[in-house]
Tab-separated table of C-alpha atoms in Angstrom:
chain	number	residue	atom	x	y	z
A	1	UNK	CA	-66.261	-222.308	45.240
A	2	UNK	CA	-64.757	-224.066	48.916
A	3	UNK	CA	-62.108	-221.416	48.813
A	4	UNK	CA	-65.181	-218.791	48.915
A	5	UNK	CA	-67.384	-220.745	51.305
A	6	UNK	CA	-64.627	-221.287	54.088
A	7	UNK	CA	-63.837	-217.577	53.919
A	8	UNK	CA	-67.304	-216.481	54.261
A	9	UNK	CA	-68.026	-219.019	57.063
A	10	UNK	CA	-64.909	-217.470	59.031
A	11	UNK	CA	-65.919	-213.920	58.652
A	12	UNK	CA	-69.547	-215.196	60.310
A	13	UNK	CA	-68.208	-217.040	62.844
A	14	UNK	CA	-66.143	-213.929	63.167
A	15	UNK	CA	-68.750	-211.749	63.499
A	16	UNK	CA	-71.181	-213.791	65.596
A	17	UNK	CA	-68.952	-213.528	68.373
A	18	UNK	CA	-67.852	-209.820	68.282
A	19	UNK	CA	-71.391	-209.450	68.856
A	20	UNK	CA	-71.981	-211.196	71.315
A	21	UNK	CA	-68.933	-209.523	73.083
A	22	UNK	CA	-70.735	-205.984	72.026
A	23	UNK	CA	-73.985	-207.531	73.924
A	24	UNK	CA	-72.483	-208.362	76.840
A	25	UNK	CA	-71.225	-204.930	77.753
A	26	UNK	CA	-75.110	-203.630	78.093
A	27	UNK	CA	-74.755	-200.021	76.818
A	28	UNK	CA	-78.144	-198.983	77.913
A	29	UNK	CA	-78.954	-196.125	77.127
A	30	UNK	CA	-82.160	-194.479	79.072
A	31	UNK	CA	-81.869	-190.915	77.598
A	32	UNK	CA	-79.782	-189.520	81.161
A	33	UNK	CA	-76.501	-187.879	79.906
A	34	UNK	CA	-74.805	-190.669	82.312
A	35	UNK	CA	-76.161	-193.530	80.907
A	36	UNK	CA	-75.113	-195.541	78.087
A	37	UNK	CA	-71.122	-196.111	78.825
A	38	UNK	CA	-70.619	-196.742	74.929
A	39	UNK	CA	-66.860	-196.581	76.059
A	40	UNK	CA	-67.279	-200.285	76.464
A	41	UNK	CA	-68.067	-201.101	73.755
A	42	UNK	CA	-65.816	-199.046	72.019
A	43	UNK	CA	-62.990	-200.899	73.751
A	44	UNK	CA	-64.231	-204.529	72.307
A	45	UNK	CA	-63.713	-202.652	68.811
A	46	UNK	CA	-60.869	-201.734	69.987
A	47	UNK	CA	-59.495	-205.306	70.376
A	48	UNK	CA	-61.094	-206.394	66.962
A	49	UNK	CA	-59.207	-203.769	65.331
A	50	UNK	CA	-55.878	-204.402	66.913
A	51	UNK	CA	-53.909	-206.570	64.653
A	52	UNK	CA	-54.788	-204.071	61.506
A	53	UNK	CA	-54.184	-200.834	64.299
A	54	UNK	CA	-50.393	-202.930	64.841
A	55	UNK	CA	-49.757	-203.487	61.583
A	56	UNK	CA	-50.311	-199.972	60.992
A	57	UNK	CA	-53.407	-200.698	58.178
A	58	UNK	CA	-56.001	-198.407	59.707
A	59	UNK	CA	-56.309	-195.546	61.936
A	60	UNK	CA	-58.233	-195.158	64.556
A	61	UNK	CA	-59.743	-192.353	66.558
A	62	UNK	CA	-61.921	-192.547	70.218
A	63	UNK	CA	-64.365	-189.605	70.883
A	64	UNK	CA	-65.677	-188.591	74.348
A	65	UNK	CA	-68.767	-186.687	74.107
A	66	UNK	CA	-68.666	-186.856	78.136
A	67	UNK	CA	-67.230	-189.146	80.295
A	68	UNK	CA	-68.189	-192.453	79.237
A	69	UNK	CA	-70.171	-191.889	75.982
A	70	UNK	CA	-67.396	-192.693	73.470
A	71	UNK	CA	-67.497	-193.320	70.021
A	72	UNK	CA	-65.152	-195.202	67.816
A	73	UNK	CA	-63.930	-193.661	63.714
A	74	UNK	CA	-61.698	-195.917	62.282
A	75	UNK	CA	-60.392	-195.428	58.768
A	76	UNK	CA	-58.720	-197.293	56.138
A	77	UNK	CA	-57.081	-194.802	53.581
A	78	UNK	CA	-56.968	-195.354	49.836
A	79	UNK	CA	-54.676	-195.444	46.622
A	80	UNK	CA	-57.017	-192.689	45.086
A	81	UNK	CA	-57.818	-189.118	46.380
A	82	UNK	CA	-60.896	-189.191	43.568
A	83	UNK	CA	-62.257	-192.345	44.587
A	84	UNK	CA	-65.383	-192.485	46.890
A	85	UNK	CA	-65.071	-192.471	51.276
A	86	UNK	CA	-67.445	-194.863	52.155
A	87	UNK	CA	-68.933	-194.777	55.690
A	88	UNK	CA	-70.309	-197.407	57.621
A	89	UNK	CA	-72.413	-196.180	60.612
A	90	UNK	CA	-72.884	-198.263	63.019
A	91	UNK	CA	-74.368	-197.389	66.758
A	92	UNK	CA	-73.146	-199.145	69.876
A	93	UNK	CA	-76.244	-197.854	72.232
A	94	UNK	CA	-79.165	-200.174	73.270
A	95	UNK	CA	-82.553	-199.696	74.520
A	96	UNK	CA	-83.559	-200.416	78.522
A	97	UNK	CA	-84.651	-203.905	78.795
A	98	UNK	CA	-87.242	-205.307	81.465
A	99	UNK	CA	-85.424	-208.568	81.901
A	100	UNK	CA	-88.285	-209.923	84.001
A	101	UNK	CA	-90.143	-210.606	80.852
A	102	UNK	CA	-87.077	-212.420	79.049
A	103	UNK	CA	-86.919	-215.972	78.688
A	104	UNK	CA	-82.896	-215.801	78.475
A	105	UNK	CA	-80.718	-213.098	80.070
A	106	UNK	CA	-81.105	-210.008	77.557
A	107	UNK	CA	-77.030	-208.870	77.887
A	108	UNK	CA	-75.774	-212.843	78.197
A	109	UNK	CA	-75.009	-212.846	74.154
A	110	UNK	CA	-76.408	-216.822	74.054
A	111	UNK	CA	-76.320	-218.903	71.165
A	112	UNK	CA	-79.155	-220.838	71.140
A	113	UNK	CA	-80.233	-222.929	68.077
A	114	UNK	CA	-78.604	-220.932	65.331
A	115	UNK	CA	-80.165	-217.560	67.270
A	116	UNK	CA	-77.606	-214.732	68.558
A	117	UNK	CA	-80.022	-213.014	72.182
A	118	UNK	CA	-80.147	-210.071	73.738
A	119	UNK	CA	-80.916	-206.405	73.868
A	120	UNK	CA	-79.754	-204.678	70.213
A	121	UNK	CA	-78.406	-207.518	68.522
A	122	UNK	CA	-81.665	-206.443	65.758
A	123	UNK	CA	-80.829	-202.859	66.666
A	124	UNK	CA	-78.313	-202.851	65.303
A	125	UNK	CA	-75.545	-204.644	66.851
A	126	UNK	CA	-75.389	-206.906	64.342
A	127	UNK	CA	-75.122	-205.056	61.590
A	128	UNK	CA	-72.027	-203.173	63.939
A	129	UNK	CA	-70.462	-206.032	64.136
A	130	UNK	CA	-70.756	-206.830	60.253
A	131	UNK	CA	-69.397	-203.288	59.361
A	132	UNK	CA	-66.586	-204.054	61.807
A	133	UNK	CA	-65.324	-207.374	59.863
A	134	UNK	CA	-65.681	-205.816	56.530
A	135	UNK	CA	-63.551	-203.197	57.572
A	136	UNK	CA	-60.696	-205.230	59.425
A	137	UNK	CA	-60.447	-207.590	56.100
A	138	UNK	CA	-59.724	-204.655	53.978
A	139	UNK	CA	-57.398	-202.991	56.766
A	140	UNK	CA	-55.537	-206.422	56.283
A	141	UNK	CA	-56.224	-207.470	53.251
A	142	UNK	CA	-52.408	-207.315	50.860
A	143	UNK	CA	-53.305	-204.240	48.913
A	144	UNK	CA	-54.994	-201.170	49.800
A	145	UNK	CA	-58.771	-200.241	48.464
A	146	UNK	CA	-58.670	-197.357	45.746
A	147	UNK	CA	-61.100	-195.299	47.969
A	148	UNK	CA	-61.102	-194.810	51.964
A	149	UNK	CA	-63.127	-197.043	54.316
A	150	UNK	CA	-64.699	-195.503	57.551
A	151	UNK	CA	-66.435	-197.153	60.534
A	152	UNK	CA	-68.329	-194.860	62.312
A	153	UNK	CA	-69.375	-196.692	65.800
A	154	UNK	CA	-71.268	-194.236	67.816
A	155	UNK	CA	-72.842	-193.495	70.682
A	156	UNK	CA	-76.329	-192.471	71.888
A	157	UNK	CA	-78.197	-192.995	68.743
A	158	UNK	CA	-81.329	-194.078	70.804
A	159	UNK	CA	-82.080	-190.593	72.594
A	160	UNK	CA	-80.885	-188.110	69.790
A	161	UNK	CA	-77.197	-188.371	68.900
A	162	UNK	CA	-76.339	-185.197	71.255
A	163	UNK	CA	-73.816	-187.383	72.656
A	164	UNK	CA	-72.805	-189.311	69.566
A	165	UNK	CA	-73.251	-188.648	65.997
A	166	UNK	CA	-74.859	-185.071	66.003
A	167	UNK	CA	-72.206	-183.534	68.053
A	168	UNK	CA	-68.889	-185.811	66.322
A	169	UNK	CA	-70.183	-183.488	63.275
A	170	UNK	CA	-70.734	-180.319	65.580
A	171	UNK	CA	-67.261	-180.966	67.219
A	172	UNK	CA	-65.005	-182.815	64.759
A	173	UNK	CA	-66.098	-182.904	61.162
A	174	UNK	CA	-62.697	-183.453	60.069
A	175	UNK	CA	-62.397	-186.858	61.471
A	176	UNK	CA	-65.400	-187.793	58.490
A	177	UNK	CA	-64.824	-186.895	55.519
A	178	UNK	CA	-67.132	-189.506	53.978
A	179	UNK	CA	-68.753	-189.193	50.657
A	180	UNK	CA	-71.337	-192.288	51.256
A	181	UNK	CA	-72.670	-194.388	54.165
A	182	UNK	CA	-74.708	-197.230	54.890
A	183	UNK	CA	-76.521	-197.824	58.327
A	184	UNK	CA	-79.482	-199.458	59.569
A	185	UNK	CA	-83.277	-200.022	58.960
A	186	UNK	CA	-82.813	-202.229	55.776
A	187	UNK	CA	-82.806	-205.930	54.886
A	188	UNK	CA	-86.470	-207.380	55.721
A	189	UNK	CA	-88.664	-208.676	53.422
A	190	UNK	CA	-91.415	-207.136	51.524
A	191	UNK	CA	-92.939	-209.962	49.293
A	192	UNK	CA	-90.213	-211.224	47.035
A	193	UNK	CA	-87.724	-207.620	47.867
A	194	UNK	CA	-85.417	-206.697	50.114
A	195	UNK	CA	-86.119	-203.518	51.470
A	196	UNK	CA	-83.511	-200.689	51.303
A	197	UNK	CA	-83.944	-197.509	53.401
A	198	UNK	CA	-83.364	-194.436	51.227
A	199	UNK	CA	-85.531	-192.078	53.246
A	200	UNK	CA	-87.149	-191.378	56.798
A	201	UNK	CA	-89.644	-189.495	57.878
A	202	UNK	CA	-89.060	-185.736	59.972
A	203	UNK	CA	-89.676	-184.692	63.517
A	204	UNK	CA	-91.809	-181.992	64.819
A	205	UNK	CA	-92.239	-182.801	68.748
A	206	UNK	CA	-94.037	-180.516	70.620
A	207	UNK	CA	-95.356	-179.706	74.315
A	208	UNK	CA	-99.017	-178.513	74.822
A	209	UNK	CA	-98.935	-176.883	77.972
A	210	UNK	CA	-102.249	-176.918	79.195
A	211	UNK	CA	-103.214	-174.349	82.116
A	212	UNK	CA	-106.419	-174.234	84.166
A	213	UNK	CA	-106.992	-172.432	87.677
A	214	UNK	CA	-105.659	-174.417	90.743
A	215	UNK	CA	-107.166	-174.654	94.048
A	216	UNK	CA	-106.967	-176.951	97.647
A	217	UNK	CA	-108.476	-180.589	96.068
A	218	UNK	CA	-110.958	-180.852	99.418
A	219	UNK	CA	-112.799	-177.565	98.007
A	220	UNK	CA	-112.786	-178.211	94.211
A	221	UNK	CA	-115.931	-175.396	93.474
A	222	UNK	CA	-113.765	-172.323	91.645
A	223	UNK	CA	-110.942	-174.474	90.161
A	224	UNK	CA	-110.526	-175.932	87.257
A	225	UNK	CA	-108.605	-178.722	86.960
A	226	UNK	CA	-106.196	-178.544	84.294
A	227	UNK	CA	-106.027	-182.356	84.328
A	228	UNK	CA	-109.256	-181.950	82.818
A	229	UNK	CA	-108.548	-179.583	80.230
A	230	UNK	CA	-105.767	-181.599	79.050
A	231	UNK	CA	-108.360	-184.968	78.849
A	232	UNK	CA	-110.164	-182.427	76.405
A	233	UNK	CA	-107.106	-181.468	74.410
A	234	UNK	CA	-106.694	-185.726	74.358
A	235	UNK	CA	-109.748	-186.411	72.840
A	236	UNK	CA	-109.453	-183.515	70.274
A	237	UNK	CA	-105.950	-185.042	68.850
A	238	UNK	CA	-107.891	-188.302	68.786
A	239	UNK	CA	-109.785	-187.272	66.122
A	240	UNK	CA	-106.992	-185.410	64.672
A	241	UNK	CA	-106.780	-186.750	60.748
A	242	UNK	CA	-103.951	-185.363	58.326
A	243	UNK	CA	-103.995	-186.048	55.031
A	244	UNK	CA	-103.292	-188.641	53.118
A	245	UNK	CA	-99.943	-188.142	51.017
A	246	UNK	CA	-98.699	-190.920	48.903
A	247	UNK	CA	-95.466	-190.048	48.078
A	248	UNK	CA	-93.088	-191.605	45.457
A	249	UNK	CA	-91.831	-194.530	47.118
A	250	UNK	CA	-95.378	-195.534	47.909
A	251	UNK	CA	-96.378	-197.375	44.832
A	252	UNK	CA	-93.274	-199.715	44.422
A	253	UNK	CA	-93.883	-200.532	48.284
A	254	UNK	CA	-97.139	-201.226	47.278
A	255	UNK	CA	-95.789	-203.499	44.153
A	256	UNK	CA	-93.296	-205.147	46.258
A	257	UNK	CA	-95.729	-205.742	49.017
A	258	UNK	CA	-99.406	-206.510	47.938
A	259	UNK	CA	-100.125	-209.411	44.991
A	260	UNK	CA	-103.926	-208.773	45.097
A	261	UNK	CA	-104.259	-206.266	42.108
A	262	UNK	CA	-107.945	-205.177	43.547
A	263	UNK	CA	-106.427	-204.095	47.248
A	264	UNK	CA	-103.248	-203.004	45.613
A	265	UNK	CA	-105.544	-200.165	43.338
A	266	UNK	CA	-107.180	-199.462	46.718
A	267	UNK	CA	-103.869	-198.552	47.902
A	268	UNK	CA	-103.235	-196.555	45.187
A	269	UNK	CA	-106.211	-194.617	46.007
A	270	UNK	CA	-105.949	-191.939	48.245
A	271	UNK	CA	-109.318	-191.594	49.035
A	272	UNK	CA	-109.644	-195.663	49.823
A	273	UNK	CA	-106.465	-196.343	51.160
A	274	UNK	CA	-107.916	-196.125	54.716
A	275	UNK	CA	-110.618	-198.835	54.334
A	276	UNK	CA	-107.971	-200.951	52.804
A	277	UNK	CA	-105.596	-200.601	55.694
A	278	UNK	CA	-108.127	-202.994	57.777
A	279	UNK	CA	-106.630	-205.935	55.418
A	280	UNK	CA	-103.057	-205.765	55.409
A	281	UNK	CA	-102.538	-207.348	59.086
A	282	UNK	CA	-98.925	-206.856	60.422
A	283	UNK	CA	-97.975	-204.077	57.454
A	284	UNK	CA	-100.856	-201.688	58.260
A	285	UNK	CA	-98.794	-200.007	60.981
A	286	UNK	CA	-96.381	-198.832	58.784
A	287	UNK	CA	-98.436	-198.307	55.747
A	288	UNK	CA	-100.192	-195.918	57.698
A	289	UNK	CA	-97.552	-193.822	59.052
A	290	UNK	CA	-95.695	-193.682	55.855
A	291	UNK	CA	-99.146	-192.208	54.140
A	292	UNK	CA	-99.694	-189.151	56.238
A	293	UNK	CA	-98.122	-186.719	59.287
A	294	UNK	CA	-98.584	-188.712	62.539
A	295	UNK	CA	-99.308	-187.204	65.916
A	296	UNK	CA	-98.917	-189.429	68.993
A	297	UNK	CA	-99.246	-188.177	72.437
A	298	UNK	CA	-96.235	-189.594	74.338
A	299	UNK	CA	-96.011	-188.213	77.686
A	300	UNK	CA	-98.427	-186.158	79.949
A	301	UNK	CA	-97.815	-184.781	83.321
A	302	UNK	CA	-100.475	-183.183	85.800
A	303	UNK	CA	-99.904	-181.814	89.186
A	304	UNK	CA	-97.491	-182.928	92.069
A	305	UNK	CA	-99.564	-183.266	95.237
A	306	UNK	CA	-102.409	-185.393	95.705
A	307	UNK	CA	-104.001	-182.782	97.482
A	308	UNK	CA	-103.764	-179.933	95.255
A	309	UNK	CA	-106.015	-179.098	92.032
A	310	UNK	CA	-103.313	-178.646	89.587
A	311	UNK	CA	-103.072	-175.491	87.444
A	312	UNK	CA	-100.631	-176.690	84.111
A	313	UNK	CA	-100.107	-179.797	82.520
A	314	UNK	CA	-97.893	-180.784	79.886
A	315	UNK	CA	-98.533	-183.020	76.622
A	316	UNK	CA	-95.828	-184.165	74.644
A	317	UNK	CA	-96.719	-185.058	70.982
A	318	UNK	CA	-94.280	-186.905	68.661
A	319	UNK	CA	-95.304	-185.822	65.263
A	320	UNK	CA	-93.833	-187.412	62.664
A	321	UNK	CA	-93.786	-185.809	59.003
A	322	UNK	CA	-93.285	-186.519	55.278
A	323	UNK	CA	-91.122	-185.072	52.775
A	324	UNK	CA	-92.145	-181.348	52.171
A	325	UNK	CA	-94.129	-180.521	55.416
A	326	UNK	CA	-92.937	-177.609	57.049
A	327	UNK	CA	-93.170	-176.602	60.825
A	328	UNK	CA	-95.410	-173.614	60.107
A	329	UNK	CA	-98.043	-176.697	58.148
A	330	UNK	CA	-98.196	-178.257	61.679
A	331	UNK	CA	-98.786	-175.600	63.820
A	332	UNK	CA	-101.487	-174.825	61.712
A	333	UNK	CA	-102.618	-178.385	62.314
A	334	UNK	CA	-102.554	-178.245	65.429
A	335	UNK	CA	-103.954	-174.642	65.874
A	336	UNK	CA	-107.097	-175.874	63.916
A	337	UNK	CA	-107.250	-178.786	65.921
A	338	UNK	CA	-107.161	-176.374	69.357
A	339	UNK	CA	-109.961	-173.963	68.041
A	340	UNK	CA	-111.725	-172.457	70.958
A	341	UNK	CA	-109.236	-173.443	73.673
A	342	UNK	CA	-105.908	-171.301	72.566
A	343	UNK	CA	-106.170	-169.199	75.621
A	344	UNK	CA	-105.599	-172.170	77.561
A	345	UNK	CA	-102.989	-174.076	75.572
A	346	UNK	CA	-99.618	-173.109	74.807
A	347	UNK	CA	-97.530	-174.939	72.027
A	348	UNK	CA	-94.144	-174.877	72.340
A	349	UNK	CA	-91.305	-176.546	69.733
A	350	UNK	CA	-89.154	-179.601	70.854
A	351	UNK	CA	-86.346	-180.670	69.034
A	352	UNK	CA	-87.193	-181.666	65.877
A	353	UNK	CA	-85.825	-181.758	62.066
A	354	UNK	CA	-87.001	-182.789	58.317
A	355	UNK	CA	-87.219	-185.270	56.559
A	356	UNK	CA	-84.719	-186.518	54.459
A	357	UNK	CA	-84.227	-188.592	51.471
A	358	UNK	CA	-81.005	-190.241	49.214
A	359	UNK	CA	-81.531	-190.635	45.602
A	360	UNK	CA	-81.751	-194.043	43.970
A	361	UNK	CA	-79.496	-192.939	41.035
A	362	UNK	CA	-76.373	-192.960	43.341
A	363	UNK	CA	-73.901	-195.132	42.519
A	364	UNK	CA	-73.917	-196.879	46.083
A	365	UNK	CA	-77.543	-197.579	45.783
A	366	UNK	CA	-76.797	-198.976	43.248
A	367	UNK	CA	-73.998	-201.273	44.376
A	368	UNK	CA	-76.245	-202.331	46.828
A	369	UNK	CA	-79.126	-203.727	44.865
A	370	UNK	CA	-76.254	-205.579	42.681
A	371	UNK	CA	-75.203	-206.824	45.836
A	372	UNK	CA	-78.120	-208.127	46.975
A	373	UNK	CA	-79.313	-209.898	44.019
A	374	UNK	CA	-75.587	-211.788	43.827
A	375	UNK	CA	-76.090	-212.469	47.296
A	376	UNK	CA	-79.643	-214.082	47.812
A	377	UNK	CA	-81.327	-213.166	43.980
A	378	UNK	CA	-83.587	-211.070	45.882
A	379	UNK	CA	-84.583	-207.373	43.904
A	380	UNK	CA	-84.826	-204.567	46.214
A	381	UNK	CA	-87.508	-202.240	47.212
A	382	UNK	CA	-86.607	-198.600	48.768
A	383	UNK	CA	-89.073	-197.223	51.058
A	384	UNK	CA	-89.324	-194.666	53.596
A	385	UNK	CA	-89.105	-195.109	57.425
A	386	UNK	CA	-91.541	-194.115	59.590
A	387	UNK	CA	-88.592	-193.776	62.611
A	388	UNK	CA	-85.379	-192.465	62.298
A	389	UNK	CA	-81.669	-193.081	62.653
A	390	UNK	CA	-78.487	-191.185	62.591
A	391	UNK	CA	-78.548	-191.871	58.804
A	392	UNK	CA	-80.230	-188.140	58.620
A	393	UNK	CA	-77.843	-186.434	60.145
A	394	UNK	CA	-75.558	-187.338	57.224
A	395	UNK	CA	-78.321	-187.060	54.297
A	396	UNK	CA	-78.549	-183.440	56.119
A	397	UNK	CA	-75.577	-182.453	54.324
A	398	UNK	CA	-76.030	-184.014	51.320
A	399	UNK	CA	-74.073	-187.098	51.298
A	400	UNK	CA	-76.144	-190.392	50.279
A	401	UNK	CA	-76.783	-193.123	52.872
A	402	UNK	CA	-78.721	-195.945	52.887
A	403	UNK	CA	-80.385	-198.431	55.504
A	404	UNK	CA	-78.599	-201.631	54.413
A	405	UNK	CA	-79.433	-205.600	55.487
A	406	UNK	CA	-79.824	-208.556	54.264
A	407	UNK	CA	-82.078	-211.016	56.295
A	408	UNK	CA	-82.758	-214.520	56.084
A	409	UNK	CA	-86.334	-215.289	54.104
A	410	UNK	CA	-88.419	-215.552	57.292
A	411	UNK	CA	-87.792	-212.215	58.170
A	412	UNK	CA	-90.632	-210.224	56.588
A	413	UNK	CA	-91.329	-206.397	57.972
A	414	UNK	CA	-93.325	-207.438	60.343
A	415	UNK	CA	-91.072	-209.898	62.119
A	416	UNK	CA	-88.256	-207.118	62.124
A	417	UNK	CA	-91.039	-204.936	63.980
A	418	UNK	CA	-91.879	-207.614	66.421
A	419	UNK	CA	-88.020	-208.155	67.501
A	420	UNK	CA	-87.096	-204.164	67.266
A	421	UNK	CA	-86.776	-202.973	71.024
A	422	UNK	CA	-88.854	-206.164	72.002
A	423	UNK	CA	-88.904	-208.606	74.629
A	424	UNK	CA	-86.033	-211.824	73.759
A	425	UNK	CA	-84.610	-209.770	70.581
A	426	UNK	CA	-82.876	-212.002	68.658
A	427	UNK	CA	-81.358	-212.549	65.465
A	428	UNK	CA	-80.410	-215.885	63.507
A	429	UNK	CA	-76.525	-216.569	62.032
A	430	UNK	CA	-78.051	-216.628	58.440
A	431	UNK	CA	-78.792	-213.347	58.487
A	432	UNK	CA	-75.460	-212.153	60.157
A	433	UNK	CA	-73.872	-214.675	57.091
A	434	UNK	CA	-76.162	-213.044	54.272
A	435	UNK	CA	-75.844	-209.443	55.484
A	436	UNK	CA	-71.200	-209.847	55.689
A	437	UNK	CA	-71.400	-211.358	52.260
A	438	UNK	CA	-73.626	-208.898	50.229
A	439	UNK	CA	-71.454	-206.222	52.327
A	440	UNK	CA	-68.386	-207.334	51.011
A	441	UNK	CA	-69.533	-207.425	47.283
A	442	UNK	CA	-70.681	-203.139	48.012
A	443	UNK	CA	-67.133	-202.709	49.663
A	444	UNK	CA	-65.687	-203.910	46.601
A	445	UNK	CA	-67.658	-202.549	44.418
A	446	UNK	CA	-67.197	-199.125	45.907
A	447	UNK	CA	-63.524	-198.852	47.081
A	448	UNK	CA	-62.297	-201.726	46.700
């Protein structure tokens, strides 16, 4: 239908350039309470929402964590009191960049052969920008939706939400009030499906603190380094192995993902998933870490002088677990795993927090597969992610949300891990034009 087509075509064009506005104002965030300056991009929102904020067809709220790290809720309020709030969370920080190793300026927003650049524009500025023209067309559109529309645009996402999401819920829960959300982490391909996010996996950091007995480093007889106790405590988590755990989501990834019925069994086999991992290529990564607890040692510090033996050093592990594992089930992991040296190690708790998971027999999941097949004919797959996104924090108190995209055909998982927090992130206008569409049909479908 033209009349269709042309409006569609608008709302990309639309959208294309809000974000390359919201890449242009470089919210970096490097995990320093003064970095980030989401304010900026709260203010190009701003302008995108002003005609509906004139009119008087939304409301709109700013929200300064600190000075600088603002986030944006905007709502659109219904006809109905009954009918579902749905949220659309979008964040508005982006990773550091070293622009060095860019081949076009990583905050410069280009358009370069149907190709939007720069730093977040996969994650997830795009799919910011997206939620941000679905809401202004039903802030403007004649009549108002049955059920409320919220877009959540918030800061510091990348380091932990404690300046963004996490404390808007601490500090202001009753500028929410949603019932539903989408975010990010969906919309690549697996195989013939488009994968939906309906869980991710938990958190359980922690800090080895490894001590030894210093001394001057010119008369090293007596000391013991604990630089050297710590390479011991490395190559014991080397060898660390958890368990594998296929959970429920595992075989339809599987399905969705693997057409040889002989390495797809394999899969299916705890005890010979391993081997089989060797043959997936690009998915192995993430088959892996959504099959078991995952320990990664992230950060180690030893000493201060060049001179001195030093007496403590510090490991930081990011552990990531599955559904079901408790914190007690990893210190026992990693007490096991530090037999013999516990007068030497300490483990202390960093932040951390559970996994979480949204049912697939919610009426917004699914509005979303309907969606999706109207849009592109493409079935859906939900799977877990290894990572994680603010869409916990809401799942945390019960209210489903799903990782929503929809990406052009080339984009399989692995391309969507290559561009993630890479070097010249970039995303195409199809998927910015397949991603507003199938977002409008779930807006309808759910308040409109």
């Amino acid at each position: 239908m033209p009349g269709r087509v042309s409006r569609v075509s608008s709302a990309t064009s639309e959208t294309v350039e809000l974000l390359r506005a919201l890449v242009r104002e470089a919210c970096v965030n490097t995990g320093e309470a003064s970095s980030g300056g989401e304010i900026r991009a709260v203010r190009v929102l701003q302008r995108f929402l002003a005609e509906a904020v004139e009119r008087r067809c939304c409301e709109t709220r700013v929200f300064e964590a600190s000075p600088g790290r603002a986030s944006l809720v905007a709502r659109v309020r219904g006809t109905d009191p009954d009918a579902p709030a749905l949220g659309l969370l979008g964040h508005l920080d982006v990773v550091p960049v070293d622009a060095e190793r860019w081949t076009h300026d990583p905050f410069g927003g280009d358009l370069i052969e149907g190709e939007i650049w720069g730093r977040g524009t996969v994650d997830m500025l795009y799919l910011t920008a997206a939620f941000a023209t679905a809401f202004r067309e039903v802030a403007l559109a004649e009549e108002r939706p049955r059920g409320d529309l919220l877009l959540l645009a918030v800061a510091d996402e990348e380091a932990g939400s404690d300046y963004g999401l996490r404390w808007l819920l601490r500090e202001h829960p009753d500028a929410f009030g949603v019932t539903e959300a989408l975010s990010e982490s969906g919309g690549m391909r697996m195989g013939d499906h488009v994968v939906v996010e309906v869980a991710e996996k938990g958190s359980a950091g922690r800090r080895l603190v490894v001590r030894g007995t210093p001394g001057h480093a010119s008369i090293p007889f007596g000391a013991q380094s604990a630089a050297y106790a710590a390479g011991e405590v490395l190559q014991r988590l080397a060898a660390v192995a958890p368990a594998v755990e296929l959970g429920a989501l595992w075989r339809s990834f599987v399905e969705a993902r693997i057409d040889d019925p002989d390495l797809a069994g394999r899969m299916l086999d705890p005890v010979r998933l391993d081997a089989a991992l060797l043959e997936l290529g690009g998915i192995a990564g993430y088959a892996h870490a959504a099959s078991r607890v995952t320990i990664s040692p992230t950060v180690l510090r030893a000493g201060q002088a060049h001179n001195v033996i030093p007496g403590e050093a510090h490991i930081d592990l990011d552990i990531r677990t599955l559904p079901g594992t408790t914190d007690d089930e990893v210190d026992a992991l990693l007490a096991e795993m530090l037999s013999g040296l516990s007068a030497e190690v300490e483990v202390r708790h960093l932040r951390g927090w559970p996994a979480t998971e949204s049912p697939e027999d919610e009426p917004l999941f699914d509005a979303v597969r309907d969606a999706i097949a109207q849009t592109d004919g493409s079935p859906v797959v939900p799977i877990m992610a290894a990572g994680g996104s603010d869409a916990r924090l809401l799942r945390e108190l019960g209210i489903p949300s799903y990782g929503f995209g929809l990406l052009s055909a080339d984009w399989s998982y692995e391309r969507y891990r290559q561009r993630i927090h890479a070097h010249d992130e970039r995303i195409d206008v199809a998927s910015v034009e397949l991603t507003v569409e199938a977002l409008r049909r779930i807006v309808s479908a759910r308040v409109g």
